[in-house]
Short mmCIF file of C-alpha atoms in Angstrom, two decimals:
data_model
loop_
_atom_site.label_atom_id
_atom_site.label_comp_id
_atom_site.label_asym_id
_atom_site.label_seq_id
_atom_site.Cartn_x
_atom_site.Cartn_y
_atom_site.Cartn_z
CA MET A 1 30.25 -17.44 3.06
CA GLU A 2 29.53 -18.55 6.61
CA PHE A 3 27.67 -15.27 7.19
CA SER A 4 25.49 -15.59 4.08
CA ASN A 5 24.88 -19.33 4.54
CA SER A 6 23.81 -18.83 8.16
CA LEU A 7 21.41 -16.05 7.18
CA ILE A 8 19.85 -18.06 4.36
CA HIS A 9 19.48 -21.13 6.59
CA TRP A 10 17.84 -18.99 9.30
CA TYR A 11 15.56 -17.35 6.73
CA LEU A 12 14.28 -20.61 5.27
CA GLN A 13 13.27 -21.70 8.77
CA ASN A 14 11.86 -18.41 10.08
CA LYS A 15 10.55 -16.31 7.19
CA ARG A 16 7.04 -14.91 7.25
CA ASP A 17 4.65 -16.16 4.57
CA LEU A 18 3.99 -12.94 2.64
CA PRO A 19 2.18 -12.83 -0.73
CA TRP A 20 4.88 -10.90 -2.59
CA ARG A 21 7.42 -13.58 -1.65
CA ASN A 22 5.56 -16.32 -3.51
CA THR A 23 6.23 -14.86 -6.96
CA THR A 24 8.92 -13.47 -9.24
CA ASN A 25 6.35 -11.24 -11.00
CA PRO A 26 7.82 -7.72 -10.71
CA TYR A 27 4.39 -6.03 -10.43
CA PRO A 28 3.43 -7.27 -6.93
CA ILE A 29 7.08 -7.08 -5.82
CA TRP A 30 7.31 -3.43 -6.93
CA LEU A 31 3.93 -2.67 -5.34
CA SER A 32 4.99 -4.18 -2.00
CA GLU A 33 8.35 -2.41 -1.98
CA ILE A 34 6.80 1.01 -2.62
CA MET A 35 4.19 0.40 0.10
CA LEU A 36 6.73 -0.82 2.65
CA GLN A 37 8.91 2.27 2.37
CA GLN A 38 8.39 4.02 5.74
CA THR A 39 5.77 1.37 6.63
CA ARG A 40 5.82 -1.80 8.72
CA VAL A 41 4.73 -5.08 7.11
CA ALA A 42 1.78 -5.46 9.52
CA GLN A 43 0.44 -2.08 8.44
CA GLY A 44 1.24 -2.46 4.75
CA LEU A 45 -0.14 -5.98 4.15
CA PRO A 46 -3.88 -5.05 4.19
CA TYR A 47 -3.16 -2.20 1.74
CA PHE A 48 -1.24 -4.56 -0.54
CA LEU A 49 -4.16 -7.00 -0.57
CA SER A 50 -6.64 -4.19 -1.28
CA PHE A 51 -4.51 -2.87 -4.14
CA THR A 52 -3.96 -6.25 -5.78
CA ASP A 53 -7.68 -6.97 -5.45
CA ALA A 54 -8.64 -3.63 -7.05
CA PHE A 55 -5.76 -3.61 -9.55
CA PRO A 56 -4.71 -7.21 -10.38
CA THR A 57 -2.38 -6.03 -13.17
CA ILE A 58 -0.24 -3.01 -13.98
CA PHE A 59 -2.82 -2.10 -16.65
CA ASP A 60 -5.64 -1.96 -14.08
CA LEU A 61 -3.58 0.40 -11.91
CA ALA A 62 -2.58 2.53 -14.90
CA ASN A 63 -6.21 2.95 -15.99
CA ALA A 64 -7.50 3.87 -12.52
CA ASP A 65 -8.43 7.41 -11.50
CA GLU A 66 -5.93 9.10 -9.19
CA GLU A 67 -8.67 9.64 -6.61
CA GLN A 68 -9.34 5.89 -6.50
CA VAL A 69 -5.61 5.22 -5.99
CA LEU A 70 -5.35 7.84 -3.24
CA LYS A 71 -8.51 6.56 -1.53
CA LEU A 72 -7.08 3.03 -1.33
CA TRP A 73 -3.78 4.49 -0.10
CA GLN A 74 -5.55 6.55 2.58
CA GLY A 75 -3.80 6.00 5.90
CA LEU A 76 -0.44 4.78 4.55
CA GLY A 77 1.02 8.29 4.56
CA TYR A 78 3.77 9.75 2.36
CA TYR A 79 1.20 10.21 -0.40
CA SER A 80 3.82 11.16 -2.99
CA ARG A 81 4.55 7.41 -3.05
CA ALA A 82 1.01 6.76 -4.32
CA ARG A 83 1.19 9.51 -6.95
CA ASN A 84 4.57 8.24 -8.18
CA LEU A 85 3.23 4.67 -8.15
CA HIS A 86 0.35 5.70 -10.38
CA ALA A 87 2.60 7.67 -12.76
CA THR A 88 5.02 4.74 -13.05
CA ALA A 89 2.17 2.30 -13.68
CA LYS A 90 1.04 4.46 -16.61
CA HIS A 91 4.60 4.64 -17.97
CA ILE A 92 5.09 0.87 -17.79
CA ALA A 93 1.62 0.03 -19.14
CA PHE A 94 1.44 2.53 -21.97
CA GLU A 95 5.08 3.09 -22.96
CA LEU A 96 6.73 -0.23 -22.06
CA ASN A 97 3.81 -2.51 -23.05
CA GLY A 98 3.34 -3.61 -19.45
CA GLU A 99 6.88 -4.99 -19.17
CA PHE A 100 9.05 -3.95 -16.23
CA PRO A 101 12.68 -3.08 -17.03
CA PRO A 102 14.71 -6.26 -16.33
CA THR A 103 17.87 -4.70 -14.88
CA TYR A 104 18.84 -2.65 -11.83
CA LYS A 105 20.13 0.28 -13.92
CA GLU A 106 16.96 0.48 -16.00
CA LEU A 107 14.69 0.11 -12.96
CA LEU A 108 16.43 3.11 -11.39
CA LYS A 109 15.01 5.31 -14.15
CA LEU A 110 11.43 4.69 -13.01
CA LYS A 111 9.72 7.46 -11.04
CA GLY A 112 9.65 6.74 -7.32
CA VAL A 113 12.20 3.91 -7.61
CA GLY A 114 15.43 4.55 -5.73
CA GLU A 115 18.53 2.41 -5.28
CA TYR A 116 17.02 0.15 -2.62
CA THR A 117 13.76 -0.51 -4.50
CA ALA A 118 15.58 -1.09 -7.80
CA ALA A 119 17.91 -3.59 -6.10
CA ALA A 120 14.96 -5.37 -4.47
CA ILE A 121 13.03 -5.76 -7.75
CA ALA A 122 16.14 -6.68 -9.75
CA SER A 123 17.18 -9.38 -7.30
CA PHE A 124 13.74 -10.74 -6.34
CA SER A 125 12.36 -10.84 -9.89
CA TYR A 126 15.47 -11.46 -11.97
CA ASN A 127 17.99 -12.74 -9.38
CA GLU A 128 20.41 -10.00 -10.46
CA PRO A 129 23.32 -10.02 -7.96
CA VAL A 130 22.85 -6.51 -6.56
CA ALA A 131 22.68 -6.02 -2.79
CA VAL A 132 19.77 -4.28 -1.07
CA LEU A 133 20.48 -1.66 1.57
CA ASP A 134 17.64 -0.59 3.86
CA GLY A 135 17.42 0.19 7.57
CA ASN A 136 17.38 -3.48 8.50
CA VAL A 137 20.48 -4.23 6.41
CA PHE A 138 22.33 -1.23 7.83
CA ARG A 139 21.65 -2.55 11.33
CA VAL A 140 22.70 -6.16 10.66
CA LEU A 141 25.91 -5.21 8.87
CA SER A 142 26.80 -2.47 11.35
CA ARG A 143 26.49 -4.84 14.30
CA TYR A 144 27.96 -7.97 12.76
CA PHE A 145 31.05 -6.20 11.44
CA ASN A 146 31.19 -3.53 14.20
CA VAL A 147 31.01 -0.60 11.78
CA ASP A 148 30.47 2.65 13.70
CA SER A 149 30.39 5.04 10.75
CA ASP A 150 27.49 7.51 10.90
CA ILE A 151 24.78 6.11 8.60
CA SER A 152 23.19 9.54 8.13
CA LEU A 153 26.22 10.60 6.02
CA PRO A 154 26.21 9.98 2.24
CA LYS A 155 29.78 8.59 2.26
CA THR A 156 28.71 5.96 4.82
CA LYS A 157 25.97 4.74 2.49
CA ILE A 158 28.65 4.05 -0.13
CA GLU A 159 30.73 2.20 2.48
CA PHE A 160 27.79 0.00 3.51
CA GLN A 161 26.70 -0.60 -0.09
CA GLN A 162 30.17 -1.96 -0.87
CA LEU A 163 30.08 -4.13 2.26
CA ALA A 164 26.61 -5.45 1.40
CA GLN A 165 27.78 -6.28 -2.12
CA GLU A 166 30.82 -8.13 -0.75
CA VAL A 167 28.79 -10.42 1.52
CA LEU A 168 26.00 -10.97 -1.03
CA ASP A 169 25.56 -14.57 -2.14
CA LYS A 170 25.89 -13.86 -5.87
CA LYS A 171 24.25 -17.14 -6.94
CA ASN A 172 21.28 -16.73 -4.58
CA ALA A 173 20.82 -12.96 -4.59
CA ALA A 174 17.03 -13.08 -4.23
CA VAL A 175 17.06 -15.37 -1.21
CA PHE A 176 20.03 -13.69 0.47
CA ASN A 177 18.59 -10.17 0.13
CA GLN A 178 15.28 -11.27 1.59
CA ALA A 179 17.11 -13.17 4.32
CA ILE A 180 19.20 -10.25 5.58
CA MET A 181 16.19 -7.91 5.58
CA GLU A 182 14.00 -10.42 7.38
CA PHE A 183 16.78 -11.08 9.88
CA GLY A 184 16.90 -7.37 10.69
CA ALA A 185 13.11 -7.19 10.95
CA LEU A 186 12.62 -10.22 13.21
CA GLN A 187 15.90 -11.07 14.96
CA CYS A 188 18.39 -8.19 14.90
CA VAL A 189 15.75 -5.64 15.93
CA PRO A 190 16.55 -2.02 16.87
CA LYS A 191 15.98 -2.35 20.62
CA ASN A 192 16.78 -5.24 22.96
CA PRO A 193 17.48 -7.98 20.38
CA ASP A 194 17.63 -11.53 21.74
CA CYS A 195 21.33 -12.11 21.07
CA ASN A 196 21.34 -15.36 23.07
CA SER A 197 19.16 -17.05 20.44
CA CYS A 198 20.91 -15.48 17.45
CA VAL A 199 22.51 -17.83 14.91
CA LEU A 200 25.30 -15.28 14.37
CA ASN A 201 26.14 -14.66 18.04
CA SER A 202 29.43 -16.55 17.99
CA SER A 203 30.84 -14.31 15.25
CA CYS A 204 29.02 -10.98 15.79
CA ALA A 205 31.64 -8.29 16.49
CA ALA A 206 29.21 -5.90 18.18
CA LEU A 207 28.15 -8.61 20.64
CA GLN A 208 31.76 -9.46 21.43
CA HIS A 209 32.56 -5.77 22.03
CA LYS A 210 29.28 -5.14 23.94
CA LYS A 211 28.21 -2.50 21.42
CA VAL A 212 24.93 -3.96 20.13
CA SER A 213 22.81 -1.18 21.63
CA GLU A 214 25.11 1.52 20.21
CA LEU A 215 24.95 0.42 16.58
CA PRO A 216 24.22 1.58 14.00
CA VAL A 217 25.35 5.16 14.65
CA LYS A 218 22.96 7.82 13.33
CA SER A 219 23.57 11.38 14.44
CA LYS A 220 21.38 13.53 12.22
CA LYS A 221 18.12 14.55 13.87
CA THR A 222 15.12 15.61 11.84
CA LYS A 223 14.05 19.18 12.52
CA VAL A 224 10.36 19.16 13.39
CA THR A 225 8.04 22.07 12.56
CA ASN A 226 4.84 22.67 14.54
CA ARG A 227 1.76 23.68 12.55
CA TYR A 228 -1.66 24.70 13.88
CA LEU A 229 -4.58 23.66 11.66
CA ASN A 230 -8.15 24.69 12.40
CA TYR A 231 -10.54 22.82 10.10
CA LEU A 232 -13.87 24.48 9.44
CA ILE A 233 -16.73 22.10 8.68
CA LEU A 234 -19.24 24.26 6.79
CA LYS A 235 -22.73 22.77 7.15
CA ASP A 236 -25.52 24.38 5.15
CA SER A 237 -29.30 24.36 5.52
CA ASP A 238 -29.55 21.04 3.60
CA SER A 239 -26.99 19.40 5.94
CA ASN A 240 -24.49 19.32 3.10
CA TYR A 241 -20.79 20.12 3.45
CA ILE A 242 -17.98 21.94 1.71
CA VAL A 243 -14.75 20.09 0.91
CA GLN A 244 -11.82 21.19 -1.21
CA LYS A 245 -8.91 19.51 -2.94
CA ARG A 246 -5.51 20.40 -1.53
CA GLU A 247 -3.52 21.99 -4.35
CA GLY A 248 0.21 22.59 -4.67
CA LYS A 249 3.20 20.70 -3.34
CA GLY A 250 3.57 19.65 0.26
CA ILE A 251 1.80 17.23 2.53
CA TRP A 252 -1.50 15.74 1.37
CA GLU A 253 -1.23 17.01 -2.21
CA ASN A 254 -4.42 16.15 -4.18
CA LEU A 255 -6.22 14.87 -1.07
CA TYR A 256 -9.43 16.47 0.16
CA GLU A 257 -9.95 18.51 3.30
CA PHE A 258 -12.36 20.97 4.86
CA PRO A 259 -11.71 24.72 4.57
CA LEU A 260 -8.69 25.55 6.71
CA LEU A 261 -7.61 28.34 9.00
CA GLU A 262 -3.91 27.87 9.73
CA THR A 263 -2.36 30.00 12.48
CA ASP A 264 1.22 30.63 13.60
CA PHE A 265 0.51 29.45 17.12
CA LEU A 266 -2.21 27.70 19.10
CA LEU A 267 -5.19 30.03 19.56
CA SER A 268 -7.37 29.90 22.62
CA GLU A 269 -10.91 28.71 21.93
CA LYS A 270 -12.21 32.27 22.35
CA ASP A 271 -9.62 33.77 19.99
CA ALA A 272 -10.23 31.05 17.42
CA ILE A 273 -14.00 31.64 17.43
CA ASP A 274 -13.47 35.42 17.30
CA GLN A 275 -11.24 35.03 14.25
CA ILE A 276 -13.60 32.61 12.50
CA SER A 277 -16.64 34.80 13.19
CA LYS A 278 -15.02 37.61 11.16
CA MET A 279 -14.57 35.37 8.11
CA GLN A 280 -16.99 35.26 5.19
CA PHE A 281 -17.83 32.19 3.14
CA TYR A 282 -19.61 32.68 -0.19
CA ASN A 283 -20.56 36.18 1.03
CA GLN A 284 -22.20 34.67 4.09
CA LYS A 285 -21.30 34.51 7.73
CA PRO A 286 -22.08 31.45 9.84
CA SER A 287 -25.14 31.63 12.08
CA GLU A 288 -23.44 29.43 14.69
CA ILE A 289 -19.89 28.25 15.44
CA LEU A 290 -19.31 25.09 17.49
CA ILE A 291 -16.08 23.57 18.81
CA LEU A 292 -16.28 19.89 17.93
CA GLN A 293 -13.73 18.42 20.32
CA ASN A 294 -12.24 19.37 23.64
CA GLU A 295 -8.73 18.14 22.97
CA ILE A 296 -6.33 19.15 20.22
CA THR A 297 -5.42 16.24 17.91
CA LEU A 298 -1.66 15.87 17.56
CA HIS A 299 -0.76 14.20 14.25
CA LYS A 300 2.95 13.44 13.90
CA LEU A 301 4.62 13.35 10.51
CA SER A 302 8.35 12.87 9.93
CA HIS A 303 9.10 16.61 9.69
CA GLN A 304 5.94 18.16 11.10
CA HIS A 305 3.75 17.97 14.17
CA LEU A 306 0.22 19.00 13.26
CA HIS A 307 -1.99 20.40 16.01
CA ILE A 308 -5.50 19.92 14.62
CA ARG A 309 -8.85 21.21 15.79
CA PHE A 310 -12.29 20.97 14.18
CA PHE A 311 -15.09 23.56 14.23
CA GLU A 312 -18.57 23.32 12.81
CA LEU A 313 -19.91 26.42 11.08
CA ARG A 314 -23.67 26.35 10.49
CA PHE A 315 -25.32 28.38 7.75
CA ALA A 316 -28.97 29.30 7.41
CA SER A 317 -29.05 28.82 3.63
CA LYS A 318 -27.63 26.49 1.00
CA LEU A 319 -23.95 26.82 0.08
CA PRO A 320 -22.77 26.42 -3.53
CA ASP A 321 -20.99 23.16 -4.41
CA SER A 322 -21.88 21.59 -1.07
CA LYS A 323 -22.11 17.81 -0.97
CA PRO A 324 -23.84 15.23 1.26
CA PHE A 325 -21.72 13.04 3.50
CA THR A 326 -22.46 9.99 1.31
CA ALA A 327 -20.58 11.76 -1.51
CA ILE A 328 -17.60 13.13 0.42
CA GLU A 329 -16.89 9.89 2.32
CA LYS A 330 -15.84 8.33 -1.01
CA LEU A 331 -13.12 10.94 -1.52
CA PRO A 332 -9.50 10.48 -0.37
CA PHE A 333 -8.77 12.42 2.84
CA PRO A 334 -5.73 12.60 5.11
CA ILE A 335 -6.27 9.80 7.60
CA VAL A 336 -6.49 12.15 10.60
CA ILE A 337 -9.47 13.94 8.98
CA HIS A 338 -11.02 10.68 7.80
CA ASN A 339 -10.82 9.21 11.30
CA PHE A 340 -12.47 12.28 12.78
CA MET A 341 -15.24 12.12 10.20
CA VAL A 342 -16.14 8.46 10.64
CA SER A 343 -15.50 7.95 14.34
CA ASN A 344 -16.60 11.22 15.85
CA TYR A 345 -18.40 13.76 13.82
CA PHE A 346 -20.60 12.18 11.17
CA ASN A 347 -21.65 9.27 13.34
CA SER A 348 -23.42 11.74 15.60
CA HIS A 349 -24.85 13.95 12.87
#
């Protein structure tokens, strides 16, 4: 109890004032938890505010077009989260009459809701005594109890889940869960934590054994694939452009992009232009091919490093289905393409 009491006391003095903490309504809590998967609070907060402004209720989100949802999500990454969010909103609004399931086990059945998110909603909204386990909690528990099991292994997750459940303050589950996560986010940070000012320093096993920097143990490395994407901005005689929706599974599903030439390796500028000049678009060949940037853009995803280059292909006549920039800027794009469009290319055209 000393551990949980100390954390709760620290939390009540140090917690950040965040909008989803001032409510037990499961809708904003669910929304924030989905957004903050793989995302820092500082990055996620503006998106949360935009979403709750555009979609004040689960019914507003359920009735929105997917493109509107993806456009507001643009830049948060891991776009399957947004698609699952939208699907779950429809399920809750239309099949559950807008009512979130009130228990951890029922919440787990929702699309896009895993064990951590279900525990967060169940405890924050309904004070159900189920412990949360995220990266911050792994780190706090690993260090405080000097647990050096490899957290990348499934059996270790079970071990930590049991430990988290043991130390959970069952009567104050909502506050305790938020406290231990906030403690990991602000105090027991991954690198160079300030252990001298820590309220748990007198009883932290990792500090006593000088192992703070070694914990938690995580051995599995993500294999990274390199991909080489050459985007072709087709500009017709009316200064309109061709965009296409990305179909199929994989990154950026249902987002928009320019026509793409993907190669197995990085082409030289000459080889790239040679290859593009042999391509036909709507039975036409471009009258001019321009390289739009000198440096390759490296866009890092969790499993992929994307080497991105943009070319402008000019055509002497109108292209079918081409659109003006005022129309395509409203569509959801991968953020790396969006940033190129608004900061570089279309500002100068």
